[in-house]
Coordinates of C-alpha atoms in Angstrom, one line a residue:
Chain A
M241 CA -188.4 -186.2 -26.4
A242 CA -190.6 -183.7 -24.3
D243 CA -194.3 -184.1 -24.5
K244 CA -195.4 -180.9 -26.1
V245 CA -199.2 -180.8 -24.3
M246 CA -197.3 -181.8 -20.7
L247 CA -194.7 -179.0 -21.4
T248 CA -197.7 -176.5 -22.1
N249 CA -199.3 -177.6 -18.8
R250 CA -196.3 -176.9 -17.1
I251 CA -196.4 -173.7 -18.4
V252 CA -200.2 -172.9 -17.9
L253 CA -199.6 -174.1 -13.7
R254 CA -196.4 -172.6 -13.4
S255 CA -196.1 -169.3 -15.5
I256 CA -199.4 -168.5 -16.3
M257 CA -201.4 -169.4 -13.0
P258 CA -199.1 -167.4 -11.2
L259 CA -200.3 -164.3 -12.9
F260 CA -203.2 -164.2 -11.1
K261 CA -201.3 -163.2 -8.1
V262 CA -200.1 -160.2 -10.2
L263 CA -203.8 -159.2 -11.5
Y264 CA -204.9 -159.8 -7.5
E265 CA -202.1 -157.7 -6.1
A266 CA -203.0 -155.0 -9.0
D267 CA -206.4 -155.0 -7.6
Y268 CA -207.7 -155.7 -11.2
M269 CA -211.3 -154.8 -11.7
S270 CA -211.6 -154.1 -8.1
V271 CA -211.6 -157.8 -7.3
R272 CA -209.5 -157.4 -4.0
K273 CA -211.3 -154.5 -3.0
L274 CA -214.8 -156.0 -3.6
L275 CA -214.0 -159.4 -2.5
G276 CA -210.7 -159.3 -0.5
K277 CA -212.2 -160.4 3.1
Y278 CA -213.4 -163.8 1.7
D279 CA -210.8 -166.4 2.0
G280 CA -210.9 -169.8 0.6
V281 CA -208.7 -172.2 -1.6
I282 CA -210.0 -172.9 -5.6
Q283 CA -208.1 -175.9 -6.8
F284 CA -207.3 -176.7 -10.7
C285 CA -206.4 -180.4 -11.2
I286 CA -206.1 -183.2 -13.7
K287 CA -208.4 -185.9 -12.7
G288 CA -206.3 -188.9 -11.3
T289 CA -203.1 -187.4 -10.9
D290 CA -201.5 -185.1 -8.7
T291 CA -200.8 -182.2 -11.2
G292 CA -202.4 -179.4 -10.2
A293 CA -202.1 -175.8 -8.8
Y294 CA -204.2 -173.9 -6.4
L295 CA -205.0 -170.4 -5.5
E296 CA -205.1 -169.6 -1.8
F297 CA -206.9 -166.4 -0.6
K298 CA -205.7 -165.7 2.8
N299 CA -205.9 -162.4 5.2
G300 CA -206.6 -160.3 1.8
G301 CA -203.8 -161.9 -0.1
L302 CA -203.5 -164.7 -2.8
E303 CA -200.7 -167.3 -3.1
V304 CA -200.7 -169.7 -6.3
L305 CA -199.1 -172.7 -5.2
Q306 CA -198.2 -176.0 -7.2
G307 CA -199.7 -179.5 -6.0
I308 CA -203.0 -180.5 -4.5
H309 CA -204.7 -178.8 -1.5
P310 CA -206.0 -181.1 1.0
N311 CA -209.3 -179.4 1.5
P312 CA -209.9 -177.0 -1.2
D313 CA -213.3 -174.9 -1.3
V314 CA -213.8 -175.3 -5.1
V315 CA -212.4 -177.5 -7.3
L316 CA -212.2 -177.2 -11.3
P317 CA -211.2 -181.0 -12.4
F318 CA -209.8 -181.3 -16.1
K319 CA -210.1 -184.6 -17.7
H320 CA -206.5 -184.3 -18.9
A321 CA -203.7 -182.0 -19.4
A322 CA -204.9 -181.0 -22.8
G323 CA -207.9 -179.9 -21.6
M324 CA -207.0 -178.0 -18.9
N325 CA -204.6 -176.3 -21.2
A326 CA -207.5 -175.2 -23.5
L327 CA -208.7 -172.9 -20.9
F328 CA -205.9 -170.9 -20.7
T329 CA -204.9 -171.0 -24.6
G330 CA -208.7 -169.9 -25.9
G331 CA -209.6 -173.5 -26.8
V332 CA -212.5 -175.7 -25.4
P333 CA -211.7 -177.0 -21.7
A334 CA -212.4 -180.3 -21.2
F335 CA -213.7 -181.0 -17.6
G336 CA -213.1 -184.2 -16.0
G337 CA -216.2 -184.1 -13.7
F338 CA -218.6 -181.4 -12.5
P339 CA -216.6 -178.6 -10.5
K340 CA -217.3 -178.7 -6.9
G341 CA -218.1 -175.8 -4.7
L342 CA -219.5 -173.7 -7.3
Y343 CA -222.2 -172.4 -4.7
K344 CA -219.4 -170.4 -3.1
I345 CA -220.3 -167.4 -4.9
T346 CA -217.5 -165.1 -3.5
L347 CA -214.5 -167.5 -4.6
V348 CA -216.3 -168.0 -8.1
G349 CA -216.5 -164.3 -8.3
K350 CA -213.1 -163.8 -7.7
L351 CA -212.1 -166.4 -10.0
L352 CA -213.8 -165.3 -12.9
L353 CA -212.9 -161.6 -12.2
L354 CA -209.3 -162.8 -12.5
M355 CA -209.9 -165.0 -15.4
L356 CA -211.2 -161.9 -17.1
G357 CA -208.2 -160.5 -16.4
L358 CA -205.9 -163.0 -17.9
L359 CA -207.4 -162.3 -21.4
L360 CA -205.1 -159.0 -21.2
L361 CA -202.3 -161.6 -22.3
M362 CA -204.4 -162.1 -25.6
P363 CA -202.9 -160.1 -28.7
N364 CA -206.5 -158.9 -29.7
V365 CA -207.0 -157.1 -26.3
N366 CA -205.7 -153.7 -26.4
P367 CA -206.4 -151.8 -23.3
K368 CA -206.4 -147.6 -23.5
E369 CA -205.8 -147.1 -20.0
P370 CA -201.8 -146.6 -19.2
A371 CA -202.3 -148.5 -15.9
K372 CA -203.9 -151.4 -17.7
R373 CA -201.3 -151.3 -20.6
E374 CA -198.6 -151.5 -17.8
L375 CA -200.0 -154.4 -16.2
K376 CA -200.2 -156.1 -19.4
V377 CA -196.6 -155.5 -20.3
K378 CA -195.6 -156.7 -16.6
M379 CA -197.9 -159.9 -17.1
I380 CA -196.2 -160.8 -20.2
M381 CA -192.5 -160.2 -18.9
Y382 CA -193.4 -162.5 -16.0
M383 CA -194.7 -165.3 -18.2
I384 CA -192.0 -165.4 -20.9
T385 CA -189.0 -165.2 -18.4
N386 CA -190.8 -168.2 -16.3
A387 CA -191.9 -169.9 -19.3
L388 CA -188.5 -170.2 -20.9
S389 CA -187.4 -171.5 -17.5
Q390 CA -190.1 -174.1 -17.7
L391 CA -189.0 -174.9 -20.9
N392 CA -186.1 -175.9 -19.6
K393 CA -187.2 -177.7 -16.4
G394 CA -189.8 -179.6 -18.5
G395 CA -187.4 -181.1 -20.5
D396 CA -187.3 -179.3 -23.7
E397 CA -184.1 -180.9 -25.6
D398 CA -183.2 -177.8 -27.6
M399 CA -183.5 -175.3 -24.3
M400 CA -181.6 -178.3 -22.3
V401 CA -178.9 -178.1 -24.5
W402 CA -178.7 -174.3 -25.0
T403 CA -178.8 -173.8 -21.3
G404 CA -176.5 -176.7 -20.5
K405 CA -173.4 -175.3 -22.3
Q406 CA -173.8 -171.7 -20.8
P407 CA -172.0 -170.1 -17.4
D408 CA -174.0 -168.2 -15.0
R409 CA -175.9 -165.7 -17.2
I410 CA -178.3 -162.9 -16.8
Y411 CA -181.3 -162.6 -19.1
Q412 CA -183.0 -159.3 -18.4
M413 CA -185.9 -157.7 -19.4
S414 CA -186.8 -154.2 -18.3
V415 CA -188.6 -150.8 -19.1
D416 CA -187.1 -147.8 -19.0
P417 CA -186.5 -145.9 -16.6
D418 CA -187.8 -147.8 -13.7
G419 CA -190.8 -149.9 -15.0
P420 CA -191.4 -153.4 -14.7
A421 CA -188.6 -155.8 -15.0
A422 CA -188.1 -159.5 -15.0
Y423 CA -185.1 -162.3 -15.8
L424 CA -184.1 -165.2 -16.6
R425 CA -180.9 -166.8 -14.7
I426 CA -179.1 -169.6 -16.3
K427 CA -176.1 -171.8 -15.3
G428 CA -175.0 -175.0 -16.5
G429 CA -178.4 -176.3 -17.2
K430 CA -180.0 -174.6 -14.3
T431 CA -182.5 -171.7 -15.0
K432 CA -184.8 -169.6 -12.9
A433 CA -187.0 -166.9 -13.3
G434 CA -187.5 -163.6 -11.2
H435 CA -189.1 -160.7 -10.7
G436 CA -187.5 -157.0 -11.0
K437 CA -183.6 -156.7 -12.0
Y438 CA -181.4 -159.1 -10.6
T439 CA -178.8 -157.1 -8.4
R440 CA -175.9 -159.6 -8.1
K441 CA -174.3 -159.3 -11.6
A442 CA -174.8 -157.5 -14.6
P443 CA -177.0 -159.0 -17.5
F444 CA -175.5 -161.0 -20.1
V445 CA -178.4 -159.9 -22.7
H446 CA -180.6 -157.1 -21.5
M447 CA -183.7 -156.0 -23.6
R448 CA -184.3 -152.5 -22.5
F449 CA -187.8 -151.3 -23.4
N450 CA -188.3 -147.4 -24.2
G451 CA -191.1 -146.9 -21.6
I452 CA -194.2 -148.8 -21.2
E453 CA -195.6 -147.9 -24.6
G454 CA -192.2 -149.0 -26.4
A455 CA -192.6 -152.3 -24.3
Y456 CA -196.4 -152.4 -25.4
K457 CA -195.4 -152.2 -28.7
V458 CA -193.1 -155.4 -28.8
L459 CA -194.8 -157.6 -26.2
G460 CA -198.6 -156.3 -26.6
E461 CA -199.0 -155.8 -30.1
S462 CA -196.1 -158.3 -31.4
K463 CA -194.1 -155.5 -33.5
D464 CA -190.8 -157.4 -34.7
T465 CA -187.9 -156.5 -32.8
V466 CA -185.9 -155.3 -35.9
S467 CA -188.5 -152.6 -36.4
A468 CA -188.8 -152.1 -32.7
T469 CA -185.0 -151.5 -32.4
S470 CA -184.8 -149.0 -35.4
D471 CA -187.4 -146.8 -34.0
G472 CA -186.2 -146.7 -30.6
D473 CA -188.7 -148.8 -28.8
I474 CA -186.0 -151.4 -27.3
K475 CA -182.6 -151.1 -26.9
L476 CA -180.6 -154.8 -27.1
E477 CA -177.6 -155.0 -25.0
G478 CA -175.3 -157.8 -25.0
S479 CA -174.8 -160.7 -27.4
P480 CA -176.9 -160.7 -30.5
E481 CA -176.7 -164.3 -31.0
Y482 CA -177.5 -165.3 -27.7
A483 CA -180.4 -162.6 -27.8
G484 CA -181.6 -164.2 -30.8
V485 CA -181.9 -167.8 -29.8
M486 CA -183.6 -166.6 -26.4
G487 CA -186.4 -164.8 -29.0
S488 CA -186.6 -167.9 -31.1
F489 CA -187.6 -169.8 -27.7
M490 CA -189.9 -167.1 -26.7
M491 CA -191.6 -167.9 -30.5
R492 CA -191.8 -171.5 -29.4
I493 CA -193.6 -170.6 -26.3
Q494 CA -195.9 -168.4 -28.0
D495 CA -196.8 -171.3 -30.6
M496 CA -197.6 -173.6 -27.6
L497 CA -199.9 -171.3 -26.2
M498 CA -201.6 -170.2 -29.4
P499 CA -205.5 -170.8 -29.2
P500 CA -206.0 -174.3 -31.5
K501 CA -206.7 -173.6 -35.3
K502 CA -210.5 -173.9 -36.1
Chain B
M81 CA -164.7 -133.8 -25.7
A82 CA -163.3 -131.6 -28.5
E83 CA -164.9 -127.9 -29.0
G84 CA -167.9 -128.0 -31.4
M85 CA -168.2 -131.7 -31.7
S86 CA -171.9 -132.8 -31.0
W87 CA -173.2 -136.2 -31.8
S88 CA -176.3 -138.0 -30.4
V89 CA -175.9 -141.1 -28.9
T90 CA -179.3 -141.5 -27.6
D91 CA -180.2 -144.0 -30.4
G92 CA -179.4 -147.7 -29.9
D93 CA -178.1 -148.3 -33.3
K94 CA -175.2 -145.9 -32.2
L95 CA -174.2 -147.4 -29.0
T96 CA -171.6 -149.6 -30.8
Q97 CA -168.1 -148.6 -30.9
A98 CA -167.8 -148.7 -35.1
E99 CA -171.3 -146.8 -35.3
I100 CA -169.9 -143.9 -33.1
Y101 CA -166.6 -143.7 -34.7
G102 CA -168.0 -143.6 -38.1
E103 CA -170.3 -140.9 -37.1
V104 CA -167.5 -138.9 -35.4
L105 CA -165.4 -139.4 -38.6
A106 CA -168.1 -137.9 -40.7
Q107 CA -168.3 -134.9 -38.5
L108 CA -164.6 -134.5 -38.3
G109 CA -164.6 -134.0 -42.4
D110 CA -166.3 -130.6 -41.6
K111 CA -163.1 -129.7 -39.3
Y112 CA -160.4 -131.3 -41.0
S113 CA -161.0 -130.7 -44.8
N114 CA -157.6 -132.8 -45.5
I115 CA -158.9 -136.4 -44.4
V116 CA -158.9 -139.1 -46.6
A117 CA -161.0 -141.9 -45.7
I118 CA -159.7 -145.2 -47.1
T119 CA -160.8 -148.8 -46.9
A120 CA -160.3 -152.4 -48.2
D121 CA -163.5 -153.5 -49.2
L122 CA -164.9 -153.0 -45.5
A123 CA -166.9 -149.7 -45.7
S124 CA -169.9 -151.2 -44.2
S125 CA -168.5 -153.4 -41.8
T126 CA -165.8 -151.0 -40.4
K127 CA -168.4 -147.9 -40.8
I128 CA -165.9 -145.9 -42.4
G129 CA -168.6 -145.8 -45.3
R130 CA -170.7 -143.2 -43.5
F131 CA -167.8 -140.7 -44.0
G132 CA -167.7 -141.8 -47.8
K133 CA -171.4 -141.1 -48.2
K134 CA -170.7 -137.4 -46.6
F135 CA -167.6 -136.8 -48.5
P136 CA -167.7 -138.8 -51.5
A137 CA -164.8 -137.0 -52.9
Q138 CA -162.6 -138.0 -49.9
F139 CA -163.3 -141.8 -49.7
I140 CA -161.1 -144.3 -51.5
N141 CA -162.1 -148.1 -51.7
V142 CA -159.0 -149.8 -52.7
G143 CA -160.5 -153.2 -53.0
I144 CA -159.0 -156.2 -51.1
A145 CA -155.8 -155.0 -51.1
E146 CA -154.7 -154.1 -47.6
N147 CA -150.9 -153.5 -48.4
T148 CA -151.7 -151.1 -50.9
M149 CA -154.1 -149.6 -48.7
F150 CA -151.5 -148.4 -46.1
G151 CA -148.5 -147.5 -48.7
M152 CA -151.2 -145.4 -50.4
A153 CA -152.2 -143.8 -46.9
A154 CA -148.5 -143.0 -46.3
G155 CA -148.3 -141.3 -49.7
L156 CA -151.5 -139.2 -48.9
A157 CA -150.1 -138.3 -45.6
Q158 CA -146.7 -137.4 -47.5
S159 CA -148.9 -134.8 -49.5
G160 CA -150.4 -133.3 -46.5
M161 CA -153.5 -135.2 -46.5
L162 CA -154.8 -137.0 -43.2
P163 CA -155.3 -140.6 -44.2
V164 CA -157.8 -142.4 -41.9
V165 CA -157.6 -145.9 -42.6
S166 CA -160.1 -148.8 -41.5
T167 CA -159.9 -152.6 -42.0
M168 CA -160.2 -155.5 -39.3
A169 CA -157.3 -155.6 -37.0
A170 CA -155.7 -158.9 -38.2
F171 CA -155.3 -157.2 -41.8
A172 CA -154.5 -153.9 -40.3
S173 CA -151.7 -155.5 -37.8
L174 CA -150.4 -158.6 -39.3
R175 CA -150.9 -158.7 -43.3
S176 CA -150.1 -155.1 -43.4
A177 CA -147.2 -155.1 -40.5
E178 CA -144.6 -154.0 -43.0
Q179 CA -146.3 -151.1 -44.7
V180 CA -147.7 -149.8 -41.3
R181 CA -144.2 -150.3 -39.8
T182 CA -141.6 -148.9 -42.8
D183 CA -144.3 -146.8 -44.9
I184 CA -146.0 -145.1 -41.8
C185 CA -144.0 -145.1 -38.4
Y186 CA -140.7 -144.7 -40.0
Q187 CA -141.5 -141.6 -41.4
K188 CA -143.5 -140.7 -38.5
L189 CA -146.4 -140.0 -40.7
N190 CA -150.0 -138.7 -39.8
V191 CA -152.2 -141.8 -40.4
K192 CA -154.8 -142.8 -38.0
I193 CA -155.7 -146.4 -38.4
I194 CA -158.8 -147.6 -36.9
A195 CA -159.0 -151.4 -36.6
T196 CA -162.2 -153.3 -36.1
H197 CA -162.9 -156.7 -35.2
A198 CA -160.0 -156.8 -32.6
G199 CA -158.9 -159.6 -30.3
I200 CA -161.5 -162.4 -30.3
S201 CA -164.4 -160.1 -30.6
F202 CA -164.9 -161.6 -34.1
G203 CA -165.0 -165.3 -32.4
Q204 CA -166.9 -167.2 -35.0
A205 CA -164.9 -166.2 -37.8
G206 CA -161.9 -168.2 -36.7
S207 CA -158.3 -167.4 -36.2
T208 CA -157.6 -165.9 -39.8
H209 CA -159.9 -163.3 -38.3
H210 CA -159.2 -163.1 -34.8
C211 CA -156.2 -161.0 -33.9
T212 CA -154.8 -161.3 -30.5
E213 CA -151.4 -160.0 -31.5
D214 CA -152.0 -156.4 -32.6
L215 CA -151.2 -154.5 -29.5
A216 CA -148.0 -156.6 -29.3
V217 CA -147.2 -155.5 -32.8
M218 CA -148.3 -152.0 -32.5
R219 CA -146.6 -150.7 -29.6
S220 CA -143.3 -152.4 -31.1
F221 CA -143.3 -149.9 -33.7
P222 CA -141.4 -146.5 -32.8
N223 CA -143.8 -143.5 -33.3
M224 CA -146.8 -145.4 -33.1
T225 CA -149.7 -144.2 -30.6
V226 CA -152.1 -147.5 -29.4
I227 CA -155.2 -146.9 -28.2
A228 CA -157.9 -149.6 -27.0
P229 CA -161.1 -147.8 -26.0
A230 CA -163.6 -149.0 -23.6
D231 CA -166.5 -148.5 -25.5
G232 CA -168.4 -146.5 -28.5
F233 CA -168.3 -143.0 -26.2
E234 CA -164.8 -143.6 -25.7
T235 CA -163.6 -144.4 -29.3
G236 CA -165.6 -141.3 -30.4
N237 CA -163.5 -139.4 -28.0
A238 CA -160.2 -141.3 -29.3
V239 CA -161.0 -140.6 -32.6
V240 CA -161.2 -136.8 -31.8
A241 CA -158.1 -137.1 -29.9
A242 CA -156.2 -138.7 -32.4
M243 CA -156.5 -135.9 -34.9
E244 CA -154.7 -133.4 -32.5
I245 CA -151.7 -136.0 -32.8
D246 CA -148.9 -135.4 -35.0
G247 CA -148.0 -139.1 -36.1
P248 CA -149.3 -142.4 -36.2
V249 CA -152.2 -143.5 -34.4
Y250 CA -153.5 -147.0 -33.9
I251 CA -157.3 -147.3 -32.3
R252 CA -158.6 -151.0 -32.0
I253 CA -162.2 -151.8 -31.4
G254 CA -164.6 -154.5 -31.2
R255 CA -167.0 -156.3 -33.5
G256 CA -169.7 -153.7 -32.6
F257 CA -172.0 -155.4 -30.2
E258 CA -170.1 -154.4 -26.8
P259 CA -172.3 -152.8 -24.2
P260 CA -171.1 -149.4 -23.4
V261 CA -169.3 -148.7 -20.1
Y262 CA -169.9 -145.0 -20.3
K263 CA -173.4 -143.0 -20.0
T264 CA -172.2 -140.3 -22.0
Q265 CA -168.7 -138.9 -23.9
D266 CA -168.4 -135.9 -21.5
Y267 CA -165.6 -137.1 -19.6
D268 CA -162.0 -136.0 -19.0
Y269 CA -160.6 -138.0 -21.8
K270 CA -156.9 -137.7 -22.7
I271 CA -154.5 -140.0 -24.5
G272 CA -151.9 -141.3 -22.6
K273 CA -153.9 -140.5 -19.2
A274 CA -155.3 -143.5 -17.6
I275 CA -159.2 -143.4 -15.9
K276 CA -159.6 -144.5 -12.3
M277 CA -163.2 -145.6 -13.0
R278 CA -163.7 -146.5 -9.2
D279 CA -161.4 -146.6 -6.2
G280 CA -160.5 -149.6 -4.2
K281 CA -157.7 -150.5 -1.6
D282 CA -157.9 -154.5 -1.8
I283 CA -156.8 -154.8 -5.7
T284 CA -156.2 -153.0 -8.7
L285 CA -157.9 -154.3 -12.1
I286 CA -156.3 -152.6 -15.4
A287 CA -158.0 -152.9 -18.3
C288 CA -158.4 -151.9 -21.7
G289 CA -160.9 -152.2 -24.4
V290 CA -163.7 -154.8 -23.6
G291 CA -161.9 -155.8 -20.4
V292 CA -163.0 -152.4 -18.7
L293 CA -166.6 -153.4 -18.9
Q294 CA -166.0 -157.0 -17.4
S295 CA -163.7 -155.1 -14.7
M296 CA -166.4 -153.0 -13.3
R297 CA -168.9 -155.8 -13.4
A298 CA -166.3 -157.9 -11.6
A299 CA -165.7 -155.2 -9.2
E300 CA -169.8 -155.0 -8.4
V301 CA -169.6 -158.8 -7.2
L302 CA -166.3 -158.4 -5.2
K303 CA -168.0 -155.5 -3.6
S304 CA -171.0 -157.9 -2.5
Q305 CA -167.9 -160.0 -0.9
G306 CA -166.7 -157.1 0.7
L307 CA -163.9 -156.5 -1.4
E308 CA -162.9 -153.1 -3.1
A309 CA -161.6 -153.2 -6.3
R310 CA -160.0 -150.4 -7.9
V311 CA -160.6 -150.2 -11.7
I312 CA -158.1 -148.4 -14.2
N313 CA -159.2 -147.8 -17.8
M314 CA -155.6 -147.9 -19.4
H315 CA -157.3 -146.9 -22.9
T316 CA -153.9 -146.0 -24.1
I317 CA -151.3 -148.8 -24.1
K318 CA -148.9 -146.8 -25.8
P319 CA -147.5 -144.2 -24.4
I320 CA -148.7 -145.9 -21.0
D321 CA -149.6 -143.8 -18.0
K322 CA -147.0 -145.5 -15.3
D323 CA -148.2 -143.1 -12.6
A324 CA -151.4 -144.8 -12.4
I325 CA -149.7 -148.1 -12.3
L326 CA -147.3 -147.3 -9.9
E327 CA -149.8 -145.6 -7.5
A328 CA -152.0 -148.9 -7.9
V329 CA -148.8 -151.2 -6.7
T330 CA -148.1 -149.0 -3.8
E331 CA -151.6 -148.6 -2.7
T332 CA -153.3 -151.9 -3.4
R333 CA -150.3 -154.4 -3.7
R334 CA -152.0 -156.6 -6.2
I335 CA -152.8 -156.1 -9.9
I336 CA -154.7 -158.2 -12.4
T337 CA -154.5 -156.9 -16.0
V338 CA -157.4 -157.8 -18.3
E339 CA -157.5 -157.6 -22.2
D340 CA -158.9 -159.2 -25.3
H341 CA -155.5 -159.8 -26.5
S342 CA -152.8 -162.5 -25.9
I343 CA -151.1 -162.1 -22.5
M344 CA -147.9 -162.0 -24.4
G345 CA -147.2 -158.5 -25.5
G346 CA -150.2 -156.2 -24.9
L347 CA -151.5 -154.6 -22.1
G348 CA -150.5 -157.0 -19.5
S349 CA -147.1 -157.1 -20.6
A350 CA -146.6 -153.2 -21.0
V351 CA -148.0 -153.0 -17.3
A352 CA -145.5 -155.9 -16.1
E353 CA -142.5 -153.9 -17.6
V354 CA -143.7 -150.7 -15.6
I355 CA -143.6 -152.6 -12.5
V356 CA -140.5 -154.6 -13.0
E357 CA -138.6 -151.5 -13.9
S358 CA -140.1 -149.7 -10.9
G359 CA -138.3 -152.2 -8.5
K360 CA -141.7 -152.4 -6.7
A361 CA -143.0 -155.8 -5.5
C362 CA -146.5 -157.0 -5.9
A363 CA -149.2 -159.8 -6.6
F364 CA -149.7 -159.9 -10.4
K365 CA -151.5 -161.8 -12.9
R366 CA -152.4 -161.2 -16.6
L367 CA -155.6 -162.1 -18.0
G368 CA -156.5 -162.4 -21.6
V369 CA -156.0 -165.1 -24.3
P370 CA -152.9 -167.3 -23.5
D371 CA -150.2 -168.7 -25.7
V372 CA -152.3 -170.4 -28.1
F373 CA -154.5 -169.9 -31.2
A374 CA -158.1 -169.1 -29.6
I375 CA -161.0 -171.3 -30.4
V376 CA -163.8 -170.8 -32.6
G377 CA -167.3 -169.5 -31.0
Y378 CA -168.9 -166.3 -30.1
P379 CA -166.8 -163.7 -28.3
E380 CA -168.9 -163.9 -25.2
D381 CA -168.0 -167.8 -24.9
L382 CA -164.7 -167.1 -25.5
Y383 CA -164.2 -164.6 -22.9
H384 CA -165.5 -167.1 -20.4
Y385 CA -163.6 -169.8 -21.7
Y386 CA -160.3 -167.8 -21.5
K387 CA -161.4 -166.2 -18.0
F388 CA -161.3 -162.7 -19.0
D389 CA -165.0 -162.0 -18.7
A390 CA -166.4 -160.5 -15.2
D391 CA -166.8 -164.4 -13.8
G392 CA -163.2 -165.2 -14.7
I393 CA -161.9 -162.0 -13.1
V394 CA -163.8 -162.7 -10.0
E395 CA -162.4 -166.4 -9.9
T396 CA -159.0 -165.1 -10.4
V397 CA -159.3 -162.4 -7.6
G398 CA -160.4 -165.0 -5.2
A399 CA -157.5 -167.4 -6.0
L400 CA -155.0 -164.3 -5.5
L401 CA -156.8 -163.5 -2.5
K402 CA -157.3 -167.0 -1.4
M403 CA -160.4 -166.4 -0.3
E404 CA -163.8 -168.2 -1.3
I405 CA -166.0 -166.1 -3.4
E406 CA -170.0 -167.0 -2.4
E407 CA -171.8 -168.3 -5.4
D408 CA -175.4 -167.6 -5.7
E409 CA -176.7 -170.9 -5.8
N410 CA -180.3 -170.3 -5.0
W411 CA -182.3 -171.8 -7.4
E412 CA -185.7 -172.7 -5.6
D413 CA -187.4 -169.4 -5.1
E414 CA -188.6 -169.1 -8.7
A415 CA -190.8 -166.2 -9.0

């Protein structure tokens, strides 16, 4: 049985942290414009393990990479996986020692701005600006499709059973007419998340949102899909049964990433 | 598109075959005052209830009595009414075969049958509700026109066109979740005239019903492999468009038929008859449900199992052309 904490940590490292790159490329809060020229590496890790991910700022760009960097500028060590998960799910993080390199103000500044950007994912954060709303939709789409893949790769038994019996299928999310898109590909137990539209074959299930606002209602405000469908915010093309199962796995991910109850 | 007809298909809930036919039928009630809609306790499932809401005096629910329903339809047609009968394909073509054949077809009566949940589109319900024999049964009845529309838009067009035919028409559709093939109902639809969905010289996929979408998807994959597949939407199984078939045989020399139906007696058999009688030779393969009672499962899984989804079509093309179809096996570059 997959350990829920470790599975959540996998999603944090591989599905949420890559959103830093999305925020950076969108120049959220002008972080790139203001601090783009400062290179360096910020490491997130779990103390005493080789589990972690790092942000590598280089030549004005950002890559989010898995593992441990040999020579990071800033290190944020966590006591355990749950302690790291808490930072990203609204809980109280548990550090495994004092962070290293906090005097590197420019890098820390970048990180703080990007962490603020991640707050866009929170259900109670409702930006009014269209660009921010689109960014929120894009981030949620990327996060969901990737997290579904991590659920499978991380050993969630139900997900593995579900993906194991499927042929090559694409579960596509997209915003009409030409907004953000993301997909999950499944084939015989293997999964892969991708951005944009999968071009090699047609979607098996396609969740088509009616513009950014339609997507925002469903993804940002958690409007239920039944109401969203009847209101025209979303069109579901393809197998309703498989879409329903995928929806239940999405709910499972949402539950894993909810802040701990007080 | 019939003159004066207009229905909006911009809403998500009207993209299914059943939804559109229910809507179209309700609108046709304004044009044909003699329509009587009849169902056997499936007004909601088959969507014929939409007509009933608009014209309650011209709507009959006979209860679970399909044989009676078709007998009543024959009587109503004899009286100058225009009965539109809707039930599941298994009940229309198997349980009520005798009434359809003898009461309706024998007298060439003006009854329109719209059969839902055809093929294995109601996969979870099992063999009692699967219907992989209806095309074979219905096309063997003299005077019967047999249509298997590709999607909801085409179903709408088929229902409209069926009203112009003096005689029985059998239209078979799916369970209601089939994605659309067309973007609009505005295209040149004629009963008995196949539609070339895309041209190609390497192979021809002749399909009906859900097979059309699967063939279109397969053709896209084949294109990435450098193969040009012609796709023909053979929406009318009877009378079949012989010219389209023979032209494809002459120009591509390879034919694959695709249908959600037994490979015995349906589209594949109808196409084969045309080819054999012409004396022309070609490579030929029928895709559909083999000579078995289909297993139980979600329809999309069954289409894959019986290899008449896009993957199965591509695989069959590869085997027919003795070529390796390149797979996308890149699982490492996860976003």
